[in-house]
Coordinates of C-alpha atoms and ligand atoms in Angstrom, one line a residue:
X1 CA 0.0 0.0 0.0
X2 CA 1.2 3.5 -0.8
X3 CA 1.4 5.8 2.2
X4 CA -0.4 9.2 2.0
X5 CA 3.0 10.9 2.3
X6 CA 4.2 9.1 -0.9
X7 CA 1.0 10.1 -2.7
X8 CA 1.7 13.7 -1.7
X9 CA 5.2 13.6 -3.0
X10 CA 4.0 11.9 -6.3
X11 CA 1.5 14.7 -6.8
X12 CA 4.1 17.3 -6.1
X13 CA 6.6 15.8 -8.6
X14 CA 4.0 15.4 -11.3
X15 CA 2.9 19.0 -10.6
X16 CA 6.4 20.2 -10.9
X17 CA 6.9 18.4 -14.2
X18 CA 3.8 20.0 -15.6
X19 CA 4.9 23.4 -14.5
X20 CA 8.4 23.0 -15.8
X21 CA 7.1 21.7 -19.1
X22 CA 4.8 24.6 -19.5
X23 CA 7.5 27.2 -18.8
X24 CA 10.0 25.5 -21.0
X25 CA 7.6 25.6 -23.9
X26 CA 7.2 29.3 -23.5
X27 CA 10.5 30.6 -22.3
X28 CA 13.2 32.2 -24.3
X29 CA 15.3 35.4 -23.9
X30 CA 13.1 38.5 -23.8
X31 CA 9.9 36.6 -22.9
X32 CA 8.6 37.1 -19.4
X33 CA 5.3 36.4 -17.7
X34 CA 2.9 39.2 -18.0
X35 CA 2.6 41.2 -14.7
X36 CA 1.6 44.4 -13.1
X37 CA 2.4 47.9 -14.5
X38 CA 5.1 50.2 -13.2
X39 CA 3.7 52.4 -10.4
X40 CA 3.4 56.1 -11.3
X41 CA 3.9 58.0 -8.0
X42 CA 1.6 60.8 -9.2
X43 CA -1.3 58.3 -9.7
X44 CA -0.5 56.6 -6.4
X45 CA -0.8 60.0 -4.6
X46 CA -4.0 60.9 -6.3
X47 CA -5.6 57.6 -5.2
X48 CA -4.8 58.5 -1.6
X49 CA -6.9 61.7 -2.0
X50 CA -10.0 59.8 -2.8
X51 CA -12.3 60.3 0.3
X52 CA -15.0 58.0 1.6
X53 CA -16.3 61.1 3.5
X54 CA -16.7 63.1 0.4
X55 CA -18.4 60.2 -1.4
X56 CA -20.8 59.9 1.5
X57 CA -21.6 63.6 1.4
X58 CA -22.3 63.4 -2.3
X59 CA -24.6 60.4 -2.0
X60 CA -26.5 62.0 0.9
X61 CA -26.9 65.1 -1.3
X62 CA -28.2 63.1 -4.2
X63 CA -30.7 61.4 -1.9
X64 CA -31.9 64.7 -0.5
X65 CA -33.6 65.6 -3.8
X66 CA -36.3 63.1 -2.8
X67 CA -36.8 61.6 -6.3
X68 CA -34.4 61.8 -9.2
X69 CA -36.9 60.2 -11.6
X70 CA -36.1 61.3 -15.1
X71 CA -39.8 62.2 -15.6
X72 CA -40.1 64.2 -12.4
X73 CA -40.9 67.9 -12.6
X74 CA -38.0 70.2 -13.7
X75 CA -39.7 73.6 -13.8
X76 CA -37.7 76.4 -12.2
X77 CA -39.7 76.6 -8.9
X78 CA -39.3 72.9 -8.4
X79 CA -35.6 73.1 -9.1
X80 CA -35.3 76.0 -6.6
X81 CA -37.1 74.0 -4.0
X82 CA -34.3 71.3 -4.2
X83 CA -36.6 68.5 -5.4
X84 CA -36.5 66.3 -8.4
X85 CA -34.1 65.5 -11.2
X86 CA -33.7 69.2 -12.3
X87 CA -32.4 70.1 -8.9
X88 CA -30.0 67.2 -9.0
X89 CA -28.8 68.3 -12.4
X90 CA -28.1 71.8 -11.2
X91 CA -26.2 70.6 -8.2
X92 CA -24.0 68.3 -10.3
X93 CA -23.1 71.1 -12.6
X94 CA -22.3 73.3 -9.6
X95 CA -20.2 70.5 -8.0
X96 CA -18.1 70.0 -11.2
X97 CA -17.7 73.8 -11.5
X98 CA -16.4 73.9 -7.9
X99 CA -13.8 71.3 -8.7
X100 CA -12.8 73.3 -11.7
X101 CA -12.4 76.5 -9.6
X102 CA -10.0 74.5 -7.4
X103 CA -7.8 73.6 -10.3
X104 CA -7.8 77.1 -11.9
X105 CA -10.6 76.4 -14.4
X106 CA -9.1 73.1 -15.7
X107 CA -12.4 71.5 -16.3
X108 CA -14.9 72.4 -18.9
X109 CA -18.3 71.8 -17.5
X110 CA -21.0 71.0 -20.1
X111 CA -24.5 69.6 -20.5
X112 CA -25.9 67.5 -23.3
X113 CA -29.7 68.1 -23.3
X114 CA -32.4 66.7 -25.6
X115 CA -36.1 66.2 -25.7
X116 CA -37.0 62.5 -25.5
X117 CA -40.2 61.7 -27.4
X118 CA -42.8 59.5 -25.6
X119 CA -42.0 55.8 -25.4
X120 CA -43.0 53.0 -23.1
X121 CA -41.5 54.4 -19.9
X122 CA -41.7 58.1 -20.9
X123 CA -45.4 59.3 -21.1
X124 CA -44.7 62.8 -22.5
X125 CA -41.9 64.7 -24.3
X126 CA -39.3 65.0 -21.6
X127 CA -36.0 67.0 -21.4
X128 CA -33.1 64.7 -20.5
X129 CA -29.8 66.3 -19.5
X130 CA -26.4 64.6 -19.2
X131 CA -23.9 66.6 -17.2
X132 CA -20.2 66.2 -17.8
X133 CA -16.8 67.8 -17.1
X134 CA -13.9 67.6 -19.6
X135 CA -10.3 67.5 -18.4
X136 CA -8.6 68.3 -21.7
X137 CA -5.4 66.5 -22.6
X138 CA -2.2 68.6 -22.6
X139 CA -1.0 68.0 -26.1
X140 CA -3.0 68.5 -29.3
X141 CA -2.6 65.0 -30.7
X142 CA -3.3 63.1 -27.5
X143 CA -6.1 65.4 -26.4
X144 CA -8.2 63.8 -29.2
X145 CA -8.0 60.5 -27.3
X146 CA -10.7 60.2 -24.6
X147 CA -11.2 58.0 -21.6
X148 CA -14.5 58.3 -19.8
X149 CA -16.2 57.5 -16.5
X150 CA -19.9 57.5 -15.9
X151 CA -22.7 56.8 -13.5
X152 CA -26.5 57.5 -13.8
X153 CA -27.9 60.2 -11.6
X154 CA -31.6 59.4 -12.2
X155 CA -33.4 57.0 -9.8
X156 CA -36.6 55.1 -9.5
X157 CA -38.9 53.3 -7.0
X158 CA -41.2 50.4 -7.5
X159 CA -43.3 52.0 -10.2
X160 CA -41.2 53.3 -13.0
X161 CA -43.8 56.0 -13.7
X162 CA -44.0 57.2 -10.1
X163 CA -42.6 60.8 -9.7
X164 CA -43.9 61.8 -6.3
X165 CA -42.8 59.1 -3.7
X166 CA -39.2 58.9 -2.5
X167 CA -36.7 57.3 -4.9
X168 CA -33.5 57.7 -2.9
X169 CA -31.2 55.7 -5.3
X170 CA -28.3 55.8 -2.9
X171 CA -26.7 52.7 -4.4
X172 CA -28.5 52.7 -7.7
X173 CA -26.9 54.9 -8.8
X174 CA -25.9 57.6 -6.3
X175 CA -22.8 55.4 -5.8
X176 CA -21.8 55.4 -9.5
X177 CA -22.4 59.2 -9.8
X178 CA -20.3 59.7 -6.7
X179 CA -17.5 57.7 -8.3
X180 CA -17.6 59.9 -11.4
X181 CA -17.6 63.1 -9.2
X182 CA -14.7 61.9 -7.0
X183 CA -12.6 60.9 -10.0
X184 CA -13.1 64.4 -11.3
X185 CA -12.1 66.0 -8.0
X186 CA -8.9 64.1 -7.5
X187 CA -7.7 63.7 -11.2
X188 CA -8.4 67.4 -12.0
X189 CA -5.4 68.2 -9.8
X190 CA -3.2 66.4 -12.4
X191 CA -2.4 66.8 -16.1
X192 CA -2.5 64.1 -18.7
X193 CA -1.7 64.0 -22.4
X194 CA -5.1 62.4 -23.2
X195 CA -8.5 63.8 -22.3
X196 CA -10.7 62.5 -19.5
X197 CA -14.5 63.0 -19.4
X198 CA -16.4 62.7 -16.2
X199 CA -20.0 62.0 -16.9
X200 CA -23.3 61.7 -15.1
X201 CA -26.2 60.6 -17.3
X202 CA -30.0 60.6 -16.8
X203 CA -32.7 58.4 -18.3
X204 CA -31.0 55.1 -17.5
X205 CA -34.0 53.6 -15.6
X206 CA -36.3 54.8 -18.4
X207 CA -34.3 53.0 -21.1
X208 CA -30.7 54.1 -21.2
X209 CA -31.9 57.2 -23.0
X210 CA -29.2 59.6 -21.7
X211 CA -26.2 57.4 -22.4
X212 CA -27.6 56.4 -25.8
X213 CA -27.8 60.1 -26.8
X214 CA -24.4 60.8 -25.4
X215 CA -22.6 57.9 -27.0
X216 CA -24.3 58.6 -30.3
X217 CA -23.2 62.3 -30.1
X218 CA -19.6 61.0 -29.4
X219 CA -19.7 58.8 -32.5
X220 CA -21.2 61.5 -34.7
X221 CA -18.7 64.0 -33.6
X222 CA -15.9 61.6 -34.3
X223 CA -14.7 61.3 -30.7
X224 CA -11.9 58.7 -30.2
X225 CA -13.3 57.1 -27.0
X226 CA -10.7 54.5 -26.0
X227 CA -12.5 53.4 -22.8
X228 CA -15.8 54.0 -21.0
X229 CA -16.1 52.9 -17.4
X230 CA -19.7 52.6 -16.3
X231 CA -20.3 52.4 -12.5
X232 CA -23.8 51.3 -11.6
X233 CA -24.6 49.9 -8.2
X234 CA -21.1 50.1 -6.6
X235 CA -22.4 50.8 -3.1
X236 CA -21.2 47.5 -1.6
X237 CA -24.7 46.9 -0.1
X238 CA -24.2 45.7 3.5
X239 CA -25.8 42.3 3.2
X240 CA -24.3 39.3 5.0
X241 CA -23.3 37.6 1.7
X242 CA -21.5 40.7 0.4
X243 CA -17.8 40.4 -0.5
X244 CA -16.3 43.8 0.0
X245 CA -13.0 42.7 -1.5
X246 CA -14.5 42.3 -5.0
X247 CA -16.2 44.4 -7.6
X248 CA -17.6 42.7 -10.7
X249 CA -16.5 44.0 -14.1
X250 CA -18.8 43.0 -16.9
X251 CA -17.6 43.1 -20.5
X252 CA -19.2 42.1 -23.8
X253 CA -17.8 39.2 -25.8
X254 CA -19.3 39.5 -29.2
X255 CA -19.1 43.3 -29.9
X256 CA -22.6 44.8 -30.3
X257 CA -21.3 46.9 -33.2
X258 CA -19.5 44.0 -35.0
X259 CA -20.2 43.9 -38.8
X260 CA -21.1 40.5 -40.4
X261 CA -17.6 40.3 -41.8
X262 CA -16.2 40.8 -38.3
X263 CA -18.5 38.2 -36.8
X264 CA -17.4 35.7 -39.5
X265 CA -13.8 36.3 -38.6
X266 CA -14.5 35.9 -34.9
X267 CA -16.2 32.5 -35.7
X268 CA -13.3 31.3 -37.8
X269 CA -10.5 32.3 -35.5
X270 CA -11.8 32.1 -32.0
X271 CA -12.1 35.8 -31.3
X272 CA -15.1 35.7 -29.1
X273 CA -13.1 36.4 -26.0
X274 CA -11.2 39.4 -27.4
X275 CA -13.5 42.4 -27.9
X276 CA -12.1 45.8 -27.2
X277 CA -14.2 45.8 -24.0
X278 CA -12.6 42.6 -22.9
X279 CA -9.1 44.2 -23.4
X280 CA -10.3 47.0 -21.2
X281 CA -11.4 44.5 -18.6
X282 CA -8.0 42.9 -18.7
X283 CA -6.4 46.3 -18.4
X284 CA -8.4 47.0 -15.2
X285 CA -7.2 43.7 -13.9
X286 CA -3.6 44.8 -14.4
X287 CA -4.3 48.2 -12.8
X288 CA -5.6 46.4 -9.7
X289 CA -2.4 44.3 -9.6
X290 CA -0.4 47.6 -9.7
X291 CA -2.1 50.0 -7.3
X292 CA -3.4 49.4 -3.8
X293 CA -7.1 49.7 -4.5
X294 CA -8.2 47.1 -1.9
X295 CA -11.1 46.1 -4.0
X296 CA -10.2 43.6 -6.8
X297 CA -12.0 43.3 -10.1
X298 CA -13.8 40.0 -10.7
X299 CA -13.9 39.8 -14.4
X300 CA -17.3 38.6 -15.7
X301 CA -17.1 37.7 -19.4
X302 CA -20.7 38.7 -20.1
X303 CA -22.3 42.0 -21.2
X304 CA -24.4 42.3 -18.0
X305 CA -26.3 40.4 -15.4
X306 CA -29.5 38.4 -16.3
X307 CA -32.6 40.5 -16.9
X308 CA -30.6 43.8 -16.5
X309 CA -28.9 46.3 -18.7
X310 CA -26.7 49.4 -18.3
X311 CA -25.2 52.5 -19.8
X312 CA -22.0 50.7 -21.0
X313 CA -24.2 49.0 -23.6
X314 CA -24.9 52.4 -25.2
X315 CA -21.2 52.9 -25.8
X316 CA -20.8 49.3 -27.0
X317 CA -23.5 49.9 -29.6
X318 CA -21.4 52.8 -31.0
X319 CA -18.3 50.5 -31.2
X320 CA -16.6 51.8 -28.1
X321 CA -14.9 49.7 -25.5
X322 CA -17.0 49.9 -22.4
X323 CA -17.4 47.9 -19.2
X324 CA -19.7 47.9 -16.2
X325 CA -18.6 47.9 -12.5
X326 CA -21.2 46.5 -10.1
X327 CA -20.8 45.3 -6.5
X328 CA -20.3 41.6 -5.9
X329 CA -23.7 40.8 -4.4
X330 CA -26.8 42.9 -4.9
X331 CA -29.7 43.0 -2.5
X332 CA -32.8 43.4 -4.6
X333 CA -34.8 44.6 -1.6
X334 CA -32.7 47.7 -1.8
X335 CA -33.1 48.5 -5.5
X336 CA -36.1 49.8 -7.4
X337 CA -38.3 49.7 -4.3
X338 CA -40.6 52.0 -2.4
X339 CA -39.1 52.8 1.0
X340 CA -41.1 50.6 3.4
X341 CA -41.0 47.8 5.9
X342 CA -42.9 44.6 5.3
X343 CA -42.8 41.4 7.3
X344 CA -39.6 42.6 9.0
X345 CA -37.8 43.3 5.7
X346 CA -36.6 46.8 5.0
X347 CA -37.1 47.9 1.4
X348 CA -35.6 50.9 -0.4
X349 CA -32.3 52.2 -1.7
X350 CA -31.2 54.1 1.4
X351 CA -27.7 55.4 2.3
X352 CA -27.6 53.3 5.4
X353 CA -27.2 50.2 3.3
X354 CA -24.2 51.7 1.4
X355 CA -20.6 51.0 2.5
X356 CA -18.9 54.3 1.7
X357 CA -15.4 52.9 2.1
X358 CA -16.2 50.3 -0.5
X359 CA -17.4 53.0 -2.9
X360 CA -14.1 54.8 -2.3
X361 CA -12.1 51.7 -3.2
X362 CA -14.1 51.3 -6.4
X363 CA -13.5 55.0 -7.2
X364 CA -9.7 54.4 -6.7
X365 CA -9.8 51.5 -9.2
X366 CA -11.6 53.7 -11.7
X367 CA -9.3 56.7 -11.1
X368 CA -6.2 54.5 -11.5
X369 CA -7.6 53.1 -14.7
X370 CA -8.5 56.5 -16.1
X371 CA -5.1 58.0 -15.1
X372 CA -3.1 55.1 -16.5
X373 CA -4.9 55.2 -19.8
X374 CA -4.7 59.0 -20.1
X375 CA -1.0 58.9 -19.4
X376 CA -0.3 56.1 -21.8
X377 CA 0.5 56.2 -25.5
X378 CA -2.2 55.6 -28.0
X379 CA -2.7 51.8 -28.8
X380 CA -0.8 50.7 -31.8
X381 CA -2.8 51.1 -35.0
X382 CA -3.5 48.6 -37.9
X383 CA -2.2 45.6 -36.0
X384 CA -1.9 42.6 -38.3
X385 CA -0.9 39.0 -38.1
X386 CA 0.6 37.8 -41.3
X387 CA -1.2 34.7 -42.7
X388 CA 0.2 34.6 -46.2
X389 CA 1.6 31.1 -45.9
X390 CA 1.5 28.0 -43.6
X391 CA 4.3 28.4 -41.1
X392 CA 4.9 27.7 -37.4
X393 CA 6.4 31.1 -36.6
X394 CA 4.1 34.2 -36.2
X395 CA 4.8 37.6 -37.6
X396 CA 2.9 40.7 -36.4
X397 CA 3.0 44.2 -37.9
X398 CA 1.6 47.5 -36.7
X399 CA 1.7 51.2 -37.3
X400 CA 3.2 53.7 -35.0
X401 CA 0.4 56.0 -33.7
X402 CA 0.9 59.7 -34.3
X403 CA 0.8 60.6 -30.7
X404 CA 4.6 60.1 -30.3
X405 CA 4.5 58.9 -26.7
X406 CA 5.4 55.3 -27.3
X407 CA 9.1 54.4 -26.6
X408 CA 8.6 50.7 -27.1
X409 CA 6.1 48.0 -28.1
X410 CA 5.3 44.7 -26.4
X411 CA 3.8 41.6 -27.9
X412 CA 1.5 39.7 -25.5
X413 CA 0.1 36.3 -25.8
X414 CA -1.9 33.7 -23.9
X415 CA -3.2 30.2 -24.4
X416 CA -6.6 30.3 -26.2
X417 CA -8.1 28.9 -23.1
X418 CA -6.6 31.4 -20.7
X419 CA -8.6 34.4 -19.5
X420 CA -5.7 36.9 -19.0
X421 CA -2.5 37.7 -20.9
X422 CA 0.2 35.3 -19.8
X423 CA 3.4 36.3 -21.6
X424 CA 5.0 39.4 -22.9
X425 CA 8.0 40.1 -25.2
X426 CA 9.5 43.5 -25.5
X427 CA 10.3 44.3 -29.1
X428 CA 11.7 47.8 -28.9
X429 CA 10.6 50.5 -31.3
X430 CA 10.2 48.0 -34.2
X431 CA 6.9 47.9 -36.0
X432 CA 7.2 44.3 -36.8
X433 CA 8.0 41.2 -34.7
X434 CA 8.4 37.5 -35.5
X435 CA 7.9 35.0 -32.6
X436 CA 8.8 31.4 -32.6
X437 CA 5.3 30.5 -31.5
X438 CA 2.4 29.1 -33.6
X439 CA -0.5 31.5 -34.1
X440 CA -2.7 28.4 -34.2
X441 CA -2.0 27.8 -30.5
X442 CA -2.1 31.2 -28.8
X443 CA -3.8 34.6 -29.0
X444 CA -1.6 37.5 -29.7
X445 CA -1.9 41.3 -29.0
X446 CA 0.4 44.3 -29.2
X447 CA 0.5 47.3 -26.8
X448 CA 2.5 50.5 -26.7
X449 CA 4.5 51.6 -23.7
X450 CA 6.0 55.0 -22.8
X451 CA 9.3 55.8 -21.1
X452 CA 7.6 55.8 -17.6
X453 CA 6.1 52.4 -18.2
X454 CA 2.5 53.6 -18.9
X455 CA 0.8 51.0 -21.1
X456 CA -1.8 51.4 -23.8
X457 CA -4.7 49.0 -24.2
X458 CA -3.7 45.8 -26.0
X459 CA -4.8 45.4 -29.6
X460 CA -5.5 41.9 -31.0
X461 CA -4.3 41.7 -34.6
X462 CA -6.5 41.1 -37.6
X463 CA -5.3 38.5 -40.1
X464 CA -3.5 39.8 -43.2
X465 CA -3.5 37.5 -46.2
Ligands
ZN501 ZN1 -28.7 51.5 -12.2

């Protein structure tokens, strides 16, 4: 009979052999395991400035408007009385303007207003206003590149058409709105080559109306939105099953904006796990490995939760990379409910269920992602994988972006069955690299890196015949 100790040793040896085999197959000079980024001390300091106290004050303020239903009254006297969505809108504008004053007018505070015609959840023509602040990039070429954070400031209770009863929306989505505000406050103290947009949208509960209008405007005006971070229900509801060390990050697989030709290529080559949004999710994973954000992203490879939707989808529809942050475990008694007690259960989306420290951690993860991307070079353009002939080596080519920040490029790869990038090879300033690895067995990508180690998003190559 074999003793348990011998079995243990056997398992250990077999495990070691497997591990060695795997490393040997992948290792050669210049190739290393993919890992965290280089810490930027400026970003690290900015994260320390994120304040749970400020976030709490902002969520309490949003709740104080009673209801922020998109279809609630917005006439001037109601706005003056501090009630309804119009009052919330005016306060958001004033808050962004206050941050701008603190940074010598560095933010451009704007609104995007439109009249939404009646539809299922909008009984009469309704003015919907998105409020946003722009921290313009410091050099002309990079300023065209935009990274964006958003939350929805509208709220609802049990009845989507109810505009009179309380709809506190502390978690959904006072928390996300507070993340966007706090990112604006701390990041406006810094300067970045690329542009950051801090957004608060309305109409989410009615049917993603605000974000739809905003993303469409961005597309029509030719904005180069590299990343949109949607925070919706990031309050870390204090239920016993909550895990305050995790935040879910949802990303679409098959891009909503993919053409038929694109879908055919995805089907042929196994690209269903490599949308731009998924590269953004992987980037967030790397950010969390780099900075001390306390909360870690749990990547969910799915557009959204069952039966639910969110504003990131509006950006996906326009072809932009966008993800959704949501707390690990939602308590549905505390969302979309009239405030009440029934059979000993408390219903309603009240501030007392929100964990403000958790929201601050999520805000740090967002701020670190925005700051890293806005500091980084543009992603390499026209990335191709040469497929002219049958061969076991793989050659990738790309164009140098015009932004001029990149000092080197890195080729990444992973097994087709792996969720995250596993290996990286530095290839200097070349615009072409040949690796002794079969493209049939791995998925490749290329990213740009600057002198301080800021990384662009990774770009998966298209085949070139
Ligand atoms: Zn929501």
